[in-house]
XYZ file of C-alpha atoms in Angstrom:
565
model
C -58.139 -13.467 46.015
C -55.224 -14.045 43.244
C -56.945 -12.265 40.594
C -57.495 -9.524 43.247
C -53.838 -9.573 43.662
C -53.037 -9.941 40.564
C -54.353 -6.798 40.145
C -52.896 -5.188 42.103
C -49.666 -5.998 41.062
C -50.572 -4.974 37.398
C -51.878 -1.293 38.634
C -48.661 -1.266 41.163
C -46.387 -2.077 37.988
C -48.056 0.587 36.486
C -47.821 3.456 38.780
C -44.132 3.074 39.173
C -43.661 3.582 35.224
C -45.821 6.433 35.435
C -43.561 7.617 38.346
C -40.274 6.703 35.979
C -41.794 8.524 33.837
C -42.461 11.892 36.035
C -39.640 11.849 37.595
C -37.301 11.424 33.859
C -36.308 14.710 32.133
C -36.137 13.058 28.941
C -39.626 12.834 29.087
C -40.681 16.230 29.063
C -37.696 17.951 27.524
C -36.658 17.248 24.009
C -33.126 18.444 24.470
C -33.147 16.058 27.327
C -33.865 13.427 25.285
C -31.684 13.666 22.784
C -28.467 14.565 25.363
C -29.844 11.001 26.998
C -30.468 9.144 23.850
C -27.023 10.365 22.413
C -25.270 8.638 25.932
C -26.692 5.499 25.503
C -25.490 5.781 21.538
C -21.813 6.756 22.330
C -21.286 4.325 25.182
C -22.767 1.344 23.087
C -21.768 2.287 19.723
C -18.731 4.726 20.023
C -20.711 7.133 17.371
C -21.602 10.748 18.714
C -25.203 12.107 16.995
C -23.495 15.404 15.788
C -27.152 16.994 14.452
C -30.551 16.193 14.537
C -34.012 17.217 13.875
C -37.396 17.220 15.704
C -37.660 14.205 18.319
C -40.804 12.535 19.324
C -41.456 10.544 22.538
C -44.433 8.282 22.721
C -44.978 5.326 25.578
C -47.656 3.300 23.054
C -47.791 0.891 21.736
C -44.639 0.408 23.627
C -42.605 3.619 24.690
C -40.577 4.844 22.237
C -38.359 8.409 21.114
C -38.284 8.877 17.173
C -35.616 11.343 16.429
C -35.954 12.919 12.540
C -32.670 13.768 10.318
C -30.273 12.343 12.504
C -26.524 12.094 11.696
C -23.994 9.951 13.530
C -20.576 10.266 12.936
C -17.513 8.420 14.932
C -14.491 10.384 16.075
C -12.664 10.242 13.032
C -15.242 10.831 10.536
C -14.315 7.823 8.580
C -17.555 6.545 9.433
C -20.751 8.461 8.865
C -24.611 7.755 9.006
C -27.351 9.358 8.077
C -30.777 8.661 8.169
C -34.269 10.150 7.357
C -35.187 9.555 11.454
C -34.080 6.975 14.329
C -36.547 4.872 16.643
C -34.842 3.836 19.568
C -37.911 1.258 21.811
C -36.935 1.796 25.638
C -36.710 -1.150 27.811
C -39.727 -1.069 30.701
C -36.355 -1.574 33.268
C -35.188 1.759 32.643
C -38.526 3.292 32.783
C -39.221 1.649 35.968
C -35.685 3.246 37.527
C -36.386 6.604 35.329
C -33.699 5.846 32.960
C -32.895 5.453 29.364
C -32.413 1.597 28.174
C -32.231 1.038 24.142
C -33.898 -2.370 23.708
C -34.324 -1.950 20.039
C -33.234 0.357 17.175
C -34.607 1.635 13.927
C -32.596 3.678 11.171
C -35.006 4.218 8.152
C -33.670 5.004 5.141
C -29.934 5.158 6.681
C -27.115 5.728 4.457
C -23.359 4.262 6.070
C -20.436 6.240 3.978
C -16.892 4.357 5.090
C -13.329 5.952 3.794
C -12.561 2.806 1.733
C -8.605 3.697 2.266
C -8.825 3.985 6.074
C -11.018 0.949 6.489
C -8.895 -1.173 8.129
C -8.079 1.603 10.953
C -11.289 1.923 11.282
C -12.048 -1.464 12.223
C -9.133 -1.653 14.265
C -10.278 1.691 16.120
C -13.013 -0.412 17.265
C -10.847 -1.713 20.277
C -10.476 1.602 21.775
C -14.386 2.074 22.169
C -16.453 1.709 24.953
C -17.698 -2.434 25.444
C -20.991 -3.293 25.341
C -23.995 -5.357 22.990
C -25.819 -2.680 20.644
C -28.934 -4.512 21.439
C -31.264 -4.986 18.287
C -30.799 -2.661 15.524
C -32.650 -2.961 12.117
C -31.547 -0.848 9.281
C -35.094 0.192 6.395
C -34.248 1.023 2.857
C -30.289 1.574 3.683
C -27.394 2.495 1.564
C -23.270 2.142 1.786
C -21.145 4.276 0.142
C -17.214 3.910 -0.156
C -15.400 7.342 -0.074
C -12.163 6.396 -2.260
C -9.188 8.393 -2.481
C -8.963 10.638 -5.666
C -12.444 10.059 -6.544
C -14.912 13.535 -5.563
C -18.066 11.808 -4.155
C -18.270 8.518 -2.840
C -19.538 5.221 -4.311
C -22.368 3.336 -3.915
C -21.686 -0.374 -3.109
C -24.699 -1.484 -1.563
C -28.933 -0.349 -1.667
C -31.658 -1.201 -1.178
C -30.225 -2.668 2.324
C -32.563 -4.451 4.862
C -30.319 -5.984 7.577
C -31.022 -6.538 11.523
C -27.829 -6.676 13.754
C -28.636 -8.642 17.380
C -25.972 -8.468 20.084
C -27.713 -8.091 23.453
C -25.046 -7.970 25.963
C -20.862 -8.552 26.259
C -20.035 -11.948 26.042
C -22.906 -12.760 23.632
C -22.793 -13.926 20.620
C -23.263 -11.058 17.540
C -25.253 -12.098 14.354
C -26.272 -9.682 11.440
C -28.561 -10.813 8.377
C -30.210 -9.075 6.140
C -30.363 -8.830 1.872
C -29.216 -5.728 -0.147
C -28.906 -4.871 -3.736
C -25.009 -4.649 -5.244
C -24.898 -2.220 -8.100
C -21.391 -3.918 -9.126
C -23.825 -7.192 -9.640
C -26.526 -5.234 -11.892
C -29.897 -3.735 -10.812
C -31.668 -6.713 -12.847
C -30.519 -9.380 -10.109
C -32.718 -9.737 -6.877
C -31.687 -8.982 -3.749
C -27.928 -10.634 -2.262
C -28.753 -12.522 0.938
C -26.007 -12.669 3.710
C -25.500 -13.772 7.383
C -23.352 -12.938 9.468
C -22.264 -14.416 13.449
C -19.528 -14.029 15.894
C -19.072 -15.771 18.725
C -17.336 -13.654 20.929
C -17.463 -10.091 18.950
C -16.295 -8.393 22.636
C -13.094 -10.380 22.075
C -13.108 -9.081 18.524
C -12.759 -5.153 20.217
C -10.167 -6.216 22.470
C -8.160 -7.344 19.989
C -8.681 -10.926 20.662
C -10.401 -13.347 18.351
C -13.576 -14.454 17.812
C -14.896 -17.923 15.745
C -17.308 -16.434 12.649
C -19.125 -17.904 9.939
C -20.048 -15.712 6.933
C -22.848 -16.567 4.142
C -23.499 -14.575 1.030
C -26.064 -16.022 -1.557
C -26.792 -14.212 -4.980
C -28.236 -15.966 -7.995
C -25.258 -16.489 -9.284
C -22.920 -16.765 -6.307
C -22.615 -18.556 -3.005
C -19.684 -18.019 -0.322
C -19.625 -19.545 3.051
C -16.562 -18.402 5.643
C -16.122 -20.551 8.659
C -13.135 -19.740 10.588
C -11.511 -17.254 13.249
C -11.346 -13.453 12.837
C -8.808 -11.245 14.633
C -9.120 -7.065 14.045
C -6.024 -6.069 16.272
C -3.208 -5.157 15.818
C -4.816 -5.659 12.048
C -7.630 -7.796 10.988
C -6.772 -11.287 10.098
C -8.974 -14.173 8.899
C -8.284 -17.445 9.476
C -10.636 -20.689 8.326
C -12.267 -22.626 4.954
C -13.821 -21.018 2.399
C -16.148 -22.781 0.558
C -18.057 -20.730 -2.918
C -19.841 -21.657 -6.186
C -20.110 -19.682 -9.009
C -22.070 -19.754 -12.679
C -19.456 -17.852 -13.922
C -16.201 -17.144 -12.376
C -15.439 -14.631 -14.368
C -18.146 -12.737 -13.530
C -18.194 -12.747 -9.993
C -14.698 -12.144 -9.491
C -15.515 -9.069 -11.653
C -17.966 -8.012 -9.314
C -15.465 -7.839 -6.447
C -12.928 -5.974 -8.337
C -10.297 -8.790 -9.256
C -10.455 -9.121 -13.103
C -9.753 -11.949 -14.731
C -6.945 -11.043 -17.284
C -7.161 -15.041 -19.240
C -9.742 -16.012 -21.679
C -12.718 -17.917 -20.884
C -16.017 -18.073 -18.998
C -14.975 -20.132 -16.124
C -18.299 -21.852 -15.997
C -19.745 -23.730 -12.982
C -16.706 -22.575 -10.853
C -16.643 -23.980 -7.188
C -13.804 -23.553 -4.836
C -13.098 -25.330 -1.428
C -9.999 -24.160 0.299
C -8.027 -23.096 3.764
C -8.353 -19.855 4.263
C -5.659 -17.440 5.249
C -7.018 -12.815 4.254
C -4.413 -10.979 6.151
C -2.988 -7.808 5.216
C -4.279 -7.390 1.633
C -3.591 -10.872 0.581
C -5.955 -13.790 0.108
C -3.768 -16.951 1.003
C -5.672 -21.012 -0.713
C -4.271 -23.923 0.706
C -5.434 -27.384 -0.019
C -7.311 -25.846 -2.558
C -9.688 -27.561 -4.549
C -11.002 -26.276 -7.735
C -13.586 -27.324 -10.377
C -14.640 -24.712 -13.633
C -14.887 -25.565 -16.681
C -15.710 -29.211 -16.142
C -11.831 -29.715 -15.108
C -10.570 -30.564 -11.676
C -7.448 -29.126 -10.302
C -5.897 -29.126 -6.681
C -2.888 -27.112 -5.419
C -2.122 -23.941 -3.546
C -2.943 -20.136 -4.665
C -2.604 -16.374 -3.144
C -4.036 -13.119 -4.057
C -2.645 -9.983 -3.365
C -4.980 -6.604 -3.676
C -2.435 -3.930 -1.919
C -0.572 -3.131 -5.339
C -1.235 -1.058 -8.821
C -3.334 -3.792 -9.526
C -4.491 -7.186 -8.370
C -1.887 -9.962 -8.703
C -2.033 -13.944 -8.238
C -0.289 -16.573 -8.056
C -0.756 -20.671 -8.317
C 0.142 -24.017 -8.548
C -2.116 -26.737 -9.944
C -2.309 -29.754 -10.692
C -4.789 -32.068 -13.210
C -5.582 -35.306 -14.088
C -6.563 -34.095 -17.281
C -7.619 -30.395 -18.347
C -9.372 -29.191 -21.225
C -8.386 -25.909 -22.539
C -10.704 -25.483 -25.173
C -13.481 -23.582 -23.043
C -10.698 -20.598 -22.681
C -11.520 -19.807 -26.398
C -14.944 -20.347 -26.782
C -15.131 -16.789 -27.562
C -12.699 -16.717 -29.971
C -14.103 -16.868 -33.391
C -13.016 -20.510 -35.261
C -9.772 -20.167 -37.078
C -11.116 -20.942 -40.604
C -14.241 -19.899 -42.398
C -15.166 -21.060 -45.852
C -12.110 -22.350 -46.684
C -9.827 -19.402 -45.514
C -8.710 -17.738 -42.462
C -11.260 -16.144 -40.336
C -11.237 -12.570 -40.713
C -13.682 -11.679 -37.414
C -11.372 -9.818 -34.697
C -10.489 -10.815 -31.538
C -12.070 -10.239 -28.457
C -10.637 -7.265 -26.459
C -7.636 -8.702 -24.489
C -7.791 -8.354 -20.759
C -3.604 -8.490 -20.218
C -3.160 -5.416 -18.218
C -6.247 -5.918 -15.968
C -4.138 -8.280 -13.165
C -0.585 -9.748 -12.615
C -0.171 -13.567 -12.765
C 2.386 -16.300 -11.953
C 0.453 -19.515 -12.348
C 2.431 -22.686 -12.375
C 0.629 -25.757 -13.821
C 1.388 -29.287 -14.512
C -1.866 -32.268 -15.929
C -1.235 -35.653 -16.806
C -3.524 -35.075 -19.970
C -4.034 -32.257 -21.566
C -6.327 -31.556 -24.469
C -7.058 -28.037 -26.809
C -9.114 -29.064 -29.738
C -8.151 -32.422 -30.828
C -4.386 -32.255 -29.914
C -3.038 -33.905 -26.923
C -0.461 -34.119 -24.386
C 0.609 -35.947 -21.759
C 2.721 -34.984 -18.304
C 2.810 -31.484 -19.430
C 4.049 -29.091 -17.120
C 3.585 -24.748 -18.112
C 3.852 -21.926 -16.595
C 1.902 -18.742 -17.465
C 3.563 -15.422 -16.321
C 1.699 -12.151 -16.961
C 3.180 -8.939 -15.555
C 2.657 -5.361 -16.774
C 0.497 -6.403 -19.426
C 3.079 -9.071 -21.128
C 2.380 -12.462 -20.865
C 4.731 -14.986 -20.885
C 3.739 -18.903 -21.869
C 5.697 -21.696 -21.484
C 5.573 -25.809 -21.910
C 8.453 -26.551 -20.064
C 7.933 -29.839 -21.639
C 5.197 -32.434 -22.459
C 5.346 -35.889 -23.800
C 3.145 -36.137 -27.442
C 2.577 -38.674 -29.885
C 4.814 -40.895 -28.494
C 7.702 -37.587 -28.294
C 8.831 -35.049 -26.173
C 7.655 -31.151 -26.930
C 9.032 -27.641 -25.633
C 7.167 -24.287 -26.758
C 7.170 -20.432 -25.420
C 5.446 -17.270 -26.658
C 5.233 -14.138 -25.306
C 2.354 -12.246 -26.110
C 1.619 -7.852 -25.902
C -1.272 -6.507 -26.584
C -0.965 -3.243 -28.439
C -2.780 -1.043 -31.173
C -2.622 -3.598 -33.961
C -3.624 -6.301 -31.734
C -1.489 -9.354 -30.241
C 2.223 -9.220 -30.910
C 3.634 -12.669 -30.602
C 7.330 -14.009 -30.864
C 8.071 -17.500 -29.733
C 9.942 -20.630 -30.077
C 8.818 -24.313 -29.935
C 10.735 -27.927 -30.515
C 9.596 -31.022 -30.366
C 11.293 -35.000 -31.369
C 10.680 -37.852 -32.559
C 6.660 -37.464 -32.461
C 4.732 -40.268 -33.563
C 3.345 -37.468 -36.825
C 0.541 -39.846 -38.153
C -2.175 -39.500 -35.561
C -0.372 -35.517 -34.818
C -1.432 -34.902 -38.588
C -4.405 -36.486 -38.194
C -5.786 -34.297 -35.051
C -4.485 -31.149 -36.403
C -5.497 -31.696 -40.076
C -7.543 -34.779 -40.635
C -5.140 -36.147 -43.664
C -2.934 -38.508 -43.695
C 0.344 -37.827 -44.930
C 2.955 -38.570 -43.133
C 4.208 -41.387 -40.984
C 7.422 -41.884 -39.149
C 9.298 -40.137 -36.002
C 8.974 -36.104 -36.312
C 11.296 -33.472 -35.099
C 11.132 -29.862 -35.664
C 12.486 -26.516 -34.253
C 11.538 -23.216 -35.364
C 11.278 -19.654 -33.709
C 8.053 -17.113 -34.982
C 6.716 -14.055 -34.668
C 3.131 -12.368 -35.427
C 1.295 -9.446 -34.682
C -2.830 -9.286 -35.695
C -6.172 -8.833 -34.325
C -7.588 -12.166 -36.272
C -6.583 -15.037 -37.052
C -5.991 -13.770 -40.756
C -4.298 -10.830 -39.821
C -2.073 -13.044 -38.045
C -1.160 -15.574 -40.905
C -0.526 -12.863 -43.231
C 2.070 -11.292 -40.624
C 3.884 -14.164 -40.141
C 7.510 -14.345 -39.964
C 9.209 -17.809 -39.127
C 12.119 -20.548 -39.534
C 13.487 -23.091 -38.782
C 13.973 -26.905 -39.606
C 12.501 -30.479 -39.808
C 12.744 -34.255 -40.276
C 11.058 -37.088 -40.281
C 12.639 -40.803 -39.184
C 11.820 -44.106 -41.017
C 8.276 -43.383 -42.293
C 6.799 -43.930 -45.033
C 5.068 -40.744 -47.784
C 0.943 -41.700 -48.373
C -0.163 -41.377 -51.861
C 3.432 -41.324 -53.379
C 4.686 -44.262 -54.834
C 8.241 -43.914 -56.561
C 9.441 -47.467 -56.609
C 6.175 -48.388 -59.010
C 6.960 -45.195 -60.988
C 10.692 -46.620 -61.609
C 9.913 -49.825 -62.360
C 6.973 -48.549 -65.209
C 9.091 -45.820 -66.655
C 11.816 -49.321 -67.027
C 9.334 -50.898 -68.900
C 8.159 -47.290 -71.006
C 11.145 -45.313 -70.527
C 9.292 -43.106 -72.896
C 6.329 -42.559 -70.381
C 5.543 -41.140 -67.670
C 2.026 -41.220 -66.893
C 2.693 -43.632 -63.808
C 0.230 -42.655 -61.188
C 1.932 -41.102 -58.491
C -0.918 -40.394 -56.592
C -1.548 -43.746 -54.883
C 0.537 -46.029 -52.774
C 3.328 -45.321 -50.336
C 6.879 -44.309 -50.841
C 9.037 -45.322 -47.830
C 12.239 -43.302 -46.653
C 14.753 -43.412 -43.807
C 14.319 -39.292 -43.467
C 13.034 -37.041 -44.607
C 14.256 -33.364 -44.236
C 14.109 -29.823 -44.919
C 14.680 -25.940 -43.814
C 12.083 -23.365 -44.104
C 12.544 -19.328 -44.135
C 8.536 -17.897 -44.209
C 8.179 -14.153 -44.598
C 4.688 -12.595 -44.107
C 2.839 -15.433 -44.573
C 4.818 -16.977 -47.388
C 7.395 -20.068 -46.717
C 10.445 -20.863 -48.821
C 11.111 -24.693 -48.522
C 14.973 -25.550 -49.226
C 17.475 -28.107 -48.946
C 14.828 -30.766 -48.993
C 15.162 -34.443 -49.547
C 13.767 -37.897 -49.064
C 16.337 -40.900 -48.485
C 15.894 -44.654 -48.517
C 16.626 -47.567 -49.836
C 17.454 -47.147 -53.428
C 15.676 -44.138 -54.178
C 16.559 -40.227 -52.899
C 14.252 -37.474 -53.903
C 15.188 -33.552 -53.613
C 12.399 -31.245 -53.081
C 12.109 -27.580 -53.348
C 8.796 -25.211 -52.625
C 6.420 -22.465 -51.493
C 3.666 -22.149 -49.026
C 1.317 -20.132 -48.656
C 0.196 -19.980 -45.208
C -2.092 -17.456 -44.728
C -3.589 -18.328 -48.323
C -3.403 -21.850 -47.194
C -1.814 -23.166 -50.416
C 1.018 -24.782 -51.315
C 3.321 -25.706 -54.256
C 6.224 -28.051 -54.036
C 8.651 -29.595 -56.983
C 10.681 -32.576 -56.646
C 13.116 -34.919 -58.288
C 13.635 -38.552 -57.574
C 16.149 -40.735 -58.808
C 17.520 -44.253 -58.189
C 20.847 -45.782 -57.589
C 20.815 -48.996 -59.504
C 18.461 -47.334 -62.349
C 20.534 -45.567 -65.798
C 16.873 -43.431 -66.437
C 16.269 -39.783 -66.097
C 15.045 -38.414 -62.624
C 11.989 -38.450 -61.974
C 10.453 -35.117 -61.877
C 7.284 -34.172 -59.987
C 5.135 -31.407 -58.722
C 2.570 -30.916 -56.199
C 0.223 -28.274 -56.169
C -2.438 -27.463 -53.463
């Protein structure tokens, strides 16, 4: 008796479809169909099917209209799609009542072309569109394209797109995933995964706001959004942002925002609050780790101008800068300076005010301590500055400004530093030892090369120096007096051992295209005062320097002597 009924049911079911289905215009009339199927697509979607091809209706294996060459198109025609045909499954409700009910959707080989200057209006035009879920729409072998102003045809910014978009109803919750390949990224990378959901993506057309959590994945990049959206009166983004990257440079790169410093920005990741409104990217309690240095601090980006600008503040335990110039070539080769040219400079790609203070601070083997720059690029000129820094034991103070134009880098700068501890500085920069005593210097420069030779040779500088109670390594003019007592005839006392000590030591230098005039030098202490005159070479890396030396209590000649390097 229940299967009988069962039956029954099944074959009662049955008849009213088939009655739907006699009864339904759509079903025998292609023009009816498509005036039908275009309804549902304007009241759900807000698009209007402005042309079409040959449409096919078929009820197995579950009914279903195909519609070839389809275009869609919204009232603006900012947004377009086209497609090589559109499967729209019907729900076995509307059959059952003779209507139309899109339970699922298939564009095959679609192809979405958005006016990349009237974006955000088109978003925004959203909220004047009929309400209601699109149901379950898969997009087959799709493309995006970008029309952008100036530019004749539009760009391609995504293929190879697979995505399915699932919002059933208002008031439920919208999620889109899906993988696609980004031509910015290269053709050899596989397939960019991302995920989309929205909580409340009704609110999100009535300008209201909806919670959303965003995922992208590529081999070499990995953002996840988690936050609020708003689209009215203009779309707004508010939340954490969380990313990794193998290469910050790189990625950034692929989203348009160059990076205009040196430097591969390895194994970036980023953790920050989240503010994108109105063409600027806002980073508060921003974290950031690249390079194998950790910094924390605030940042914005701003993409609405001539080009993209930035601006931070940062702070460090300690920060290594040598990975910045791990392109550069090494500044000596063989014993001279390296002749290999620069890497094309990226100054004019972005705008920059970063702001950034580290307890250490390390390039190569020198150090610093509490240092506190700034780094200021605008138009193309870039501006450096160490407000100040404690070193060796002293306080230093540099700036350059650097251009880059047809002969390479032009840079003029100043620097000043007192009473470093110049042993160990000596040491780290040269690996002699010289020197030792309390070291001041101020001097201004300016260069212009594309290598590190070329930029030796072209230097022009001056400026002074001194040296406090230290003592001279390898120089020993107290022995020298006391053996040319003995031999006044002589003097074949070995200069080149022991240590000559002084109160200061002093000097001014003039250097023109590479070559340095040393003047008014002179050692004092104690009993002895030496006077030194010289050359050097700097971009032959030589030097030549002639002294004389005399004593107070001693009735002997000076003593003269010359170094030569």
């Amino acid at each position: 008796m229940t299967f009988s009924l069962t039956i029954k049911s099944v074959l009662a079911a049955a008849a009213l479809a088939l009655l739907g289905l006699a009864v339904a215009p759509w079903t025998v009339s292609q023009s009816a169909q498509v005036v039908a199927l275009e309804q549902q697509i304007r009241d759900r979607a807000g698009l209007d099917l402005v042309s079409y091809g040959r449409s096919v209706f078929a009820v197995l294996p579950r009914p279903h209209i195909r519609i070839y060459d389809p275009q869609l198109r919204d009232a603006d025609g900012e947004l377009t799609v086209s497609a090589s045909s559109i499967r729209v499954d019907l729900g076995f409700g509307g059959l059952l009542m003779g209507g139309l009910d899109l339970a699922r959707v298939e564009l095959t080989d679609a192809a979405l072309t958005l006016d990349a200057t009237r974006l955000p209006a088109t978003i925004i035009a959203a909220s004047a569109r009929p309400k209601g879920g699109l149901g379950d729409v898969e997009i087959v072998r799709g493309k995006v394209y970008l029309r952008r102003a100036c530019v004749e045809r539009p760009e391609l910014v995504a293929d190879d797109v697979t995505a399915r978009l699932d919002w059933s109803r208002v008031g439920a919750p919208l999620s889109l995933t899906g993988h696609a390949r980004l031509p910015a990224i290269g053709e050899d990378h596989q397939p960019s995964r991302f995920a989309l959901w929205s909580a409340q993506p009704d609110h999100l057309l009535g300008a209201g706001t909806s919670a959303l959590t965003l995922r992208f994945e590529d081999e070499g990049l990995q953002i996840i959004l988690n936050g609020a959206l708003t689209l009215a009166p203009r779309p707004r983004f508010e939340g954490q942002v969380t990313a990794s990257a193998a290469s910050l440079r790189t990625a950034a790169g692929w989203f348009g925002v160059p990076m205009p410093l040196p430097g591969p920005y390895r194994d970036a990741l980023i953790k920050a609050d989240a503010t994108l409104d109105s063409g600027q990217l806002g980073l508060t309690n921003l974290t950031l780790s690249v390079d194998g240095n950790a910094l924390d601090g605030a940042a914005s980006i701003r993409f609405d101008g001539q080009r993209p600008s930035a601006s931070a503040t940062l702070a460090s335990a300690s920060i290594n800068f040598a990975p910045m110039f791990e392109d550069y070539p090494s500044a000596a080769a063989n014993g001279a300076w390296n002749r290999d040219a620069f890497p094309p400079a990226r100054l004019g790609a972005a705008d920059l005010d970063l702001r950034l203070s580290a307890r250490r601070a390390r390039l190569g083997d020198l150090q610093l301590e509490d240092a506190a720059l700034s780094v200021i690029l605008k138009s193309g000129r870039l501006d450096l500055s160490l407000a100040q820094a404690r070193a060796y034991s002293g306080v230093a103070r540099a700036r350059a400004v650097i251009t880059d134009t047809e002969q390479g880098l032009d840079i003029r700068g100043a620097l000043a530093a007192e009473k470093l501890d110049i042993a160990p500085l000596l040491w780290d920069t040269a690996k002699r030892q010289i020197l030792n005593g309390a070291a001041g210097v101020t001097a201004s420069f300016e260069t212009s090369g594309n290598s590190f030779a070329d930029l030796a040779s072209h230097l022009d500088a001056r400026g002074d120096f001194s040296v406090a109670a230290g003592e001279i390594y390898g120089l020993d003019l107290d022995l020298a007096f006391r053996r040319m007592e003995r031999r006044p005839l002589s003097v074949g006392a070995d200069l080149r051992s022991g240590r000559t000590s002084f109160d200061l030591l002093s000097g001014k230098f003039n250097m023109a295209q590479g070559v340095a005039d040393v003047e008014e030098g002179a050692v004092r202490g104690g009993a002895i005062t030496l006077f030194y005159s010289g050359r050097l070479n700097f971009a032959e890396r030589s030097v030549e320097l002639h002294a004389n030396a005399n004593r107070a209590e001693a009735e002997l000649q000076p003593l003269a002597v010359g170094f030569g390097a």
